[in-house]
PDB file of C-alpha atoms in Angstrom:
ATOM      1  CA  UNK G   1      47.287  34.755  -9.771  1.00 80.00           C
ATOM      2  CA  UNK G   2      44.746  37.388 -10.560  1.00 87.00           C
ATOM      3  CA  UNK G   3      45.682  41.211  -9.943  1.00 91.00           C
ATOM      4  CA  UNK G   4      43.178  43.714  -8.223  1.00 95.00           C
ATOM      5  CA  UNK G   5      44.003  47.087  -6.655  1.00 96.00           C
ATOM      6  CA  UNK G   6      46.216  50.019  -7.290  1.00 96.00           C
ATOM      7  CA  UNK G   7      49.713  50.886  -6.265  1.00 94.00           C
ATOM      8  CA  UNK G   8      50.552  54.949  -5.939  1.00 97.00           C
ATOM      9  CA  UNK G   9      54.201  56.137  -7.426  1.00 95.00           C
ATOM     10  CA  UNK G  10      55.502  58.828  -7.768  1.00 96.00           C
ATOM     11  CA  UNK G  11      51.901  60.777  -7.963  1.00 97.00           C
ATOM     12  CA  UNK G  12      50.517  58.462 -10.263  1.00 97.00           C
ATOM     13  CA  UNK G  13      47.573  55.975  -9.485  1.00 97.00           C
ATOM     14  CA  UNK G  14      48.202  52.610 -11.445  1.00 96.00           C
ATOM     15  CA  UNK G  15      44.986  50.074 -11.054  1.00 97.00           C
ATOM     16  CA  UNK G  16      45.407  46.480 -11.491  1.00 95.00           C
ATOM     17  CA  UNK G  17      42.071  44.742 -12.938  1.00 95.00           C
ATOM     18  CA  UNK G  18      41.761  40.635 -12.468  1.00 91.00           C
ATOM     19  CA  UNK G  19      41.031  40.368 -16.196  1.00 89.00           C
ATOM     20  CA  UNK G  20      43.821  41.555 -17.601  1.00 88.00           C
ATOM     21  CA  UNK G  21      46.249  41.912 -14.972  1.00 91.00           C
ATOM     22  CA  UNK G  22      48.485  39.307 -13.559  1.00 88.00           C
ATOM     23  CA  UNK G  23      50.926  39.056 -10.075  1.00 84.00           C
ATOM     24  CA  UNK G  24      53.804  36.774  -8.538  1.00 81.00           C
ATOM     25  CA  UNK G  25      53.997  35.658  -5.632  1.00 76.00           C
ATOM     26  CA  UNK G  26      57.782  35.394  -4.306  1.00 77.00           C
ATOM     27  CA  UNK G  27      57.752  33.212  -1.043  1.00 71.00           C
ATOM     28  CA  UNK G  28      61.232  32.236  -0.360  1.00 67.00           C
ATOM     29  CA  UNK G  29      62.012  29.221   2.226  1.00 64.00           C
ATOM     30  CA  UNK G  30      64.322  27.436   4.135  1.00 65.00           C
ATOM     31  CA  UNK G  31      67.794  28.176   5.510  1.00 70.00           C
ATOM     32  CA  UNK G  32      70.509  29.122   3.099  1.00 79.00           C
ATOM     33  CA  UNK G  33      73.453  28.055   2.728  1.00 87.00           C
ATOM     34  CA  UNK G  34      76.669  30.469   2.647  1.00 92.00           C
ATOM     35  CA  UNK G  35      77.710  30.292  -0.364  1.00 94.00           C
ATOM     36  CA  UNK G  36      74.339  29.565  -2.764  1.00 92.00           C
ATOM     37  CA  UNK G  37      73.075  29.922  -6.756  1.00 94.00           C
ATOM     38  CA  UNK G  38      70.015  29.966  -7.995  1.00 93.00           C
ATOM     39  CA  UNK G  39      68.009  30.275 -11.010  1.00 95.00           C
ATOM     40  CA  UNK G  40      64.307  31.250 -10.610  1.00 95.00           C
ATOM     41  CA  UNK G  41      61.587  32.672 -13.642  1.00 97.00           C
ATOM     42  CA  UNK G  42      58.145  32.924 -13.800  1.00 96.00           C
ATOM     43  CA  UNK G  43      55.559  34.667 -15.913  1.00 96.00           C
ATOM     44  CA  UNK G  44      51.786  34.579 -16.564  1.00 95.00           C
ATOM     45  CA  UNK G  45      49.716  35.368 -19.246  1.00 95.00           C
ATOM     46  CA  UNK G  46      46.242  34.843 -21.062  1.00 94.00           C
ATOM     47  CA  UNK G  47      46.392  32.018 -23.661  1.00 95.00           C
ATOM     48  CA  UNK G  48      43.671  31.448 -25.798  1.00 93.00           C
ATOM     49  CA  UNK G  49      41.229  32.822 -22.767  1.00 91.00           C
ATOM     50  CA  UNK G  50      42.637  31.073 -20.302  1.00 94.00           C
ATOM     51  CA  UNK G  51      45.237  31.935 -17.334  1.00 94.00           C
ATOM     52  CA  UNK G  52      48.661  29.964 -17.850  1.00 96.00           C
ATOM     53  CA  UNK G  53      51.427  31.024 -15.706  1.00 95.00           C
ATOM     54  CA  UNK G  54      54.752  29.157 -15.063  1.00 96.00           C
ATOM     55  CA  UNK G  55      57.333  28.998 -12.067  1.00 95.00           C
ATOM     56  CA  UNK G  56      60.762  27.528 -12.849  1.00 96.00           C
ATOM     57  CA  UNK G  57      63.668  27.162 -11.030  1.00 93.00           C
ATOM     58  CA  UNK G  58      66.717  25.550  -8.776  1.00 91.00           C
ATOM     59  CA  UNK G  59      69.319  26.000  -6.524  1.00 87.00           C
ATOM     60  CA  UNK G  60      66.872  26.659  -3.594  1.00 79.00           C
ATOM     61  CA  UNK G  61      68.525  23.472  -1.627  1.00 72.00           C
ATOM     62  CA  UNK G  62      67.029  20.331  -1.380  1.00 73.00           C
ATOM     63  CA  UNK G  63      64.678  19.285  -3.980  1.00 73.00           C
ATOM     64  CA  UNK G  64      64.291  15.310  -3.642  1.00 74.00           C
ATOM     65  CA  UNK G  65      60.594  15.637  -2.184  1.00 73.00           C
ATOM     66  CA  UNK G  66      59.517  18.114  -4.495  1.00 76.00           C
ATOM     67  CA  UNK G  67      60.389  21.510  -6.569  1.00 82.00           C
ATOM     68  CA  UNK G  68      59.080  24.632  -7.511  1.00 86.00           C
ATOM     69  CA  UNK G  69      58.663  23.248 -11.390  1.00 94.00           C
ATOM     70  CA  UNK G  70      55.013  23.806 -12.129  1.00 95.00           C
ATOM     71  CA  UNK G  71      52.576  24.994 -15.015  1.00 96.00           C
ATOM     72  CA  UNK G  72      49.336  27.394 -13.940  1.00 95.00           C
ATOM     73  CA  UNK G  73      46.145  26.666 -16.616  1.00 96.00           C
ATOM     74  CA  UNK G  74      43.184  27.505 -15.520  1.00 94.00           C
ATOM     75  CA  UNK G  75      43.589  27.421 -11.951  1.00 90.00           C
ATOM     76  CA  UNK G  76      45.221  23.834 -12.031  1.00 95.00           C
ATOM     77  CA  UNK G  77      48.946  22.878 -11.433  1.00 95.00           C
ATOM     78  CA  UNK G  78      50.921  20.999 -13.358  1.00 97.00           C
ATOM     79  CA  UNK G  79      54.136  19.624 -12.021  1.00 95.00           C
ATOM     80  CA  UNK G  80      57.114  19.435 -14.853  1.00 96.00           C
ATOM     81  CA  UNK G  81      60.461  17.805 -13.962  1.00 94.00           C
ATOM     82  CA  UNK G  82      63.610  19.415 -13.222  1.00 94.00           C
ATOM     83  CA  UNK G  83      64.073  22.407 -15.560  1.00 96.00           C
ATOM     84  CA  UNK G  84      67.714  23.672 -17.226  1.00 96.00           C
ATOM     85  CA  UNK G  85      68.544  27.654 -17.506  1.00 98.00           C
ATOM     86  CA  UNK G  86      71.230  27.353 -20.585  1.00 98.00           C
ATOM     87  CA  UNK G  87      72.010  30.896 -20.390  1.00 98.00           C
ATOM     88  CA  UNK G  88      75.276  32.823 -22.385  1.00 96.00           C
ATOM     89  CA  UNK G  89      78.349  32.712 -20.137  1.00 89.00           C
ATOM     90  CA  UNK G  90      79.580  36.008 -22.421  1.00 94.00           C
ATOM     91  CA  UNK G  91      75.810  38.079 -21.950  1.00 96.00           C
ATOM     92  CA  UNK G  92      72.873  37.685 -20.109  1.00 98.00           C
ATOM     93  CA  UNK G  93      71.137  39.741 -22.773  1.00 98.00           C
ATOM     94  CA  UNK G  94      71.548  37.139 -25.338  1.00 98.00           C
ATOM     95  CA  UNK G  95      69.044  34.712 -26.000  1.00 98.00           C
ATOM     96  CA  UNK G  96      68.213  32.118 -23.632  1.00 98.00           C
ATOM     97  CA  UNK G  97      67.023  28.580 -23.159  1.00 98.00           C
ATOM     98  CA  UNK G  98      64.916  26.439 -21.204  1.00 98.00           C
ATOM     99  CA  UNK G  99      64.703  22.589 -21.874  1.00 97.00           C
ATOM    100  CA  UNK G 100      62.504  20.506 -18.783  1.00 97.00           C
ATOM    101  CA  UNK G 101      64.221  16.538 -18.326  1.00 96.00           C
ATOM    102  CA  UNK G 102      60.846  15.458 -19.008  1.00 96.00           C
ATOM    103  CA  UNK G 103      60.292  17.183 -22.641  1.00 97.00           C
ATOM    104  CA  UNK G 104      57.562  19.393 -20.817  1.00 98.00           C
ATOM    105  CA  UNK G 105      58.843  23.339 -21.231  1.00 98.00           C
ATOM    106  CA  UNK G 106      60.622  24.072 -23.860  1.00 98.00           C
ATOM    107  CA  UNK G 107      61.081  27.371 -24.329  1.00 98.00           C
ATOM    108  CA  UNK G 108      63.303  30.196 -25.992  1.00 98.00           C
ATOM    109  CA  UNK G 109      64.128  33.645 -23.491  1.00 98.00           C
ATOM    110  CA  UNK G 110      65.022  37.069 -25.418  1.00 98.00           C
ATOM    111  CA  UNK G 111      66.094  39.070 -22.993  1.00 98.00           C
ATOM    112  CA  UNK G 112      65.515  42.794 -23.221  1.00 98.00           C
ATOM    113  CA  UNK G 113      66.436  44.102 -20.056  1.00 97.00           C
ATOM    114  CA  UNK G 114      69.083  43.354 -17.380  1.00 98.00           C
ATOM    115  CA  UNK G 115      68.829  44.445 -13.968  1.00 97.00           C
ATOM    116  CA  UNK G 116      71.721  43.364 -12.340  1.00 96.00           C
ATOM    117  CA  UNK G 117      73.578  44.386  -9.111  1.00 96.00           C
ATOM    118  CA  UNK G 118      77.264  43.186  -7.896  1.00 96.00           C
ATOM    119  CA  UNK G 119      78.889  43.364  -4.740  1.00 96.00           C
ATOM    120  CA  UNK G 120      82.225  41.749  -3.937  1.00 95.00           C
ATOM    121  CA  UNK G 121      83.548  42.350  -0.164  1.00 96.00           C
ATOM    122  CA  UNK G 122      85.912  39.050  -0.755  1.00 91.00           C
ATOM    123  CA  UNK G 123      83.613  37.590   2.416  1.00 94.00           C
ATOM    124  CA  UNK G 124      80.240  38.461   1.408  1.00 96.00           C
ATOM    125  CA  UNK G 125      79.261  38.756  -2.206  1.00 96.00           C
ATOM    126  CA  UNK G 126      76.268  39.270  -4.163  1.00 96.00           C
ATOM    127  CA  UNK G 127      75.814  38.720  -8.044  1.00 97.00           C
ATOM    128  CA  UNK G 128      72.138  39.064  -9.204  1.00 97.00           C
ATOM    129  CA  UNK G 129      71.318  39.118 -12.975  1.00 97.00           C
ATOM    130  CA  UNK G 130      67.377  39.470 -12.564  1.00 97.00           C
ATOM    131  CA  UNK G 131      66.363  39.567 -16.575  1.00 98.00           C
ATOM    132  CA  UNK G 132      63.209  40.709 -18.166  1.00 98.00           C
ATOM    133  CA  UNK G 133      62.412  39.656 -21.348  1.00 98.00           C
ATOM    134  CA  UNK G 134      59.881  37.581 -23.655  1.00 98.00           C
ATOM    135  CA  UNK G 135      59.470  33.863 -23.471  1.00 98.00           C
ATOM    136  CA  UNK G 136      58.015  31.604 -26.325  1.00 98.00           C
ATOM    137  CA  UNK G 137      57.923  28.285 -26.824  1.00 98.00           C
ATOM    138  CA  UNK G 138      55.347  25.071 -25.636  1.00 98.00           C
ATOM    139  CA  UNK G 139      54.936  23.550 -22.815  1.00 97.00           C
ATOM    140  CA  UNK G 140      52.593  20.304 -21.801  1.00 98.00           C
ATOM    141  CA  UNK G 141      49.695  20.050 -19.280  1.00 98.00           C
ATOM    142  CA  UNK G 142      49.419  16.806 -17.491  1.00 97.00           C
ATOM    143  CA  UNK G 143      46.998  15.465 -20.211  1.00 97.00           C
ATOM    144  CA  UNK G 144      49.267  15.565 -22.865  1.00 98.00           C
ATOM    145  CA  UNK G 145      47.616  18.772 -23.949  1.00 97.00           C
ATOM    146  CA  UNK G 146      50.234  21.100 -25.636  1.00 98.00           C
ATOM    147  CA  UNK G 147      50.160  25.112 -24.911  1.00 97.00           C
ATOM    148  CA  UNK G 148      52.034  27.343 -27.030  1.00 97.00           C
ATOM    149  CA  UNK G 149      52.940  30.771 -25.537  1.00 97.00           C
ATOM    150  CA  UNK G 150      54.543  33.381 -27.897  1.00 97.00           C
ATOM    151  CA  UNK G 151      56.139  36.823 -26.290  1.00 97.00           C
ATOM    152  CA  UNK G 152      55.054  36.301 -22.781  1.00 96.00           C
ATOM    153  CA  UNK G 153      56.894  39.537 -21.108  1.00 95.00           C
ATOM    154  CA  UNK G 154      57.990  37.338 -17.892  1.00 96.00           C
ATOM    155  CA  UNK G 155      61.442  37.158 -15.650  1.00 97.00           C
ATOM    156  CA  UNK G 156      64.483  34.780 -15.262  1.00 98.00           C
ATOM    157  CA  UNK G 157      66.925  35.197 -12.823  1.00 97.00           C
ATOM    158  CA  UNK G 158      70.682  34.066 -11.683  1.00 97.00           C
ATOM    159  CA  UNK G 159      71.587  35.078  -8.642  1.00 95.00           C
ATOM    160  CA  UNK G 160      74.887  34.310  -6.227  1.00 96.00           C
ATOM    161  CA  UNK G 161      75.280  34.991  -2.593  1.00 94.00           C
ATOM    162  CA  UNK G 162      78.008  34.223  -0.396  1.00 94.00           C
ATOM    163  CA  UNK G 163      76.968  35.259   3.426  1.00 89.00           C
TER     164      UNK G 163
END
């Protein structure tokens, strides 16, 4: 979605403008179960003059009837099958991968900064890797129309709760 306003920090006044300036909208759902991982990115961006954004994910619970999976172009939404986070079991600031069942995002994830938080109280535990990073790679519209994105600065998360 478009960006317009201004958020104050720290004594500084930082405007948001819709042509240049993008936001996320993170509306969680549904009732969780105790012990739950998911994987969740998203990221938007101009291509080529016009507005492509992406939300990708799993782990949320049930996703027979339908998932978060979806390409943004131009205000339309694309739905892309169920999408794979192949992510370094060593680093989470190694390079990352994203391959969709249907051949429909495809897409390489250099991580360049890790924000991660760990608790571990043996009955309720918390392990969130929330990455920032660049995304490139192509991904295809419902027409068979192929978008290439190259350095999109975007987010992918993993994230483990037990309470």
């Amino acid at each position: 979605m478009r960006a317009e306003g201004f958020a104050e920090y720290n004594g500084k006044r930082y405007e948001f403008h819709p042509e240049k300036h993008f936001g996320t909208l993170d509306w969680g759902r549904g009732v969780w179960t105790y012990d739950n991982t998911w994987y969740w990115g998203s990221g938007n961006c101009d291509v080529d003059g016009h507005a492509f954004g992406f939300n990708i994910g799993y782990g949320f619970g049930n996703t027979k009837a339908a998932s978060e999976n979806v390409i943004f172009y131009d205000g339309v939404a694309h739905k892309i099958d169920d999408v794979t986070f192949v992510i370094p079991e060593d680093d989470y600031c190694k390079p990352w991968k994203f391959t969709s069942s249907d051949g429909r995002f495809e897409m390489d994830f250099m991580p360049l900064l890790d924000r991660s938080a760990c608790l571990d109280y043996k009955l309720i535990v918390s392990d969130q890797h929330q990455v920032f990073g660049r995304m490139s790679g192509t991904t295809v519209l419902d027409d068979g129309t192929k978008v290439e994105i190259k350095d999109v600065l975007c987010f992918a998360e993993k994230v483990h709760n037990r309470y």
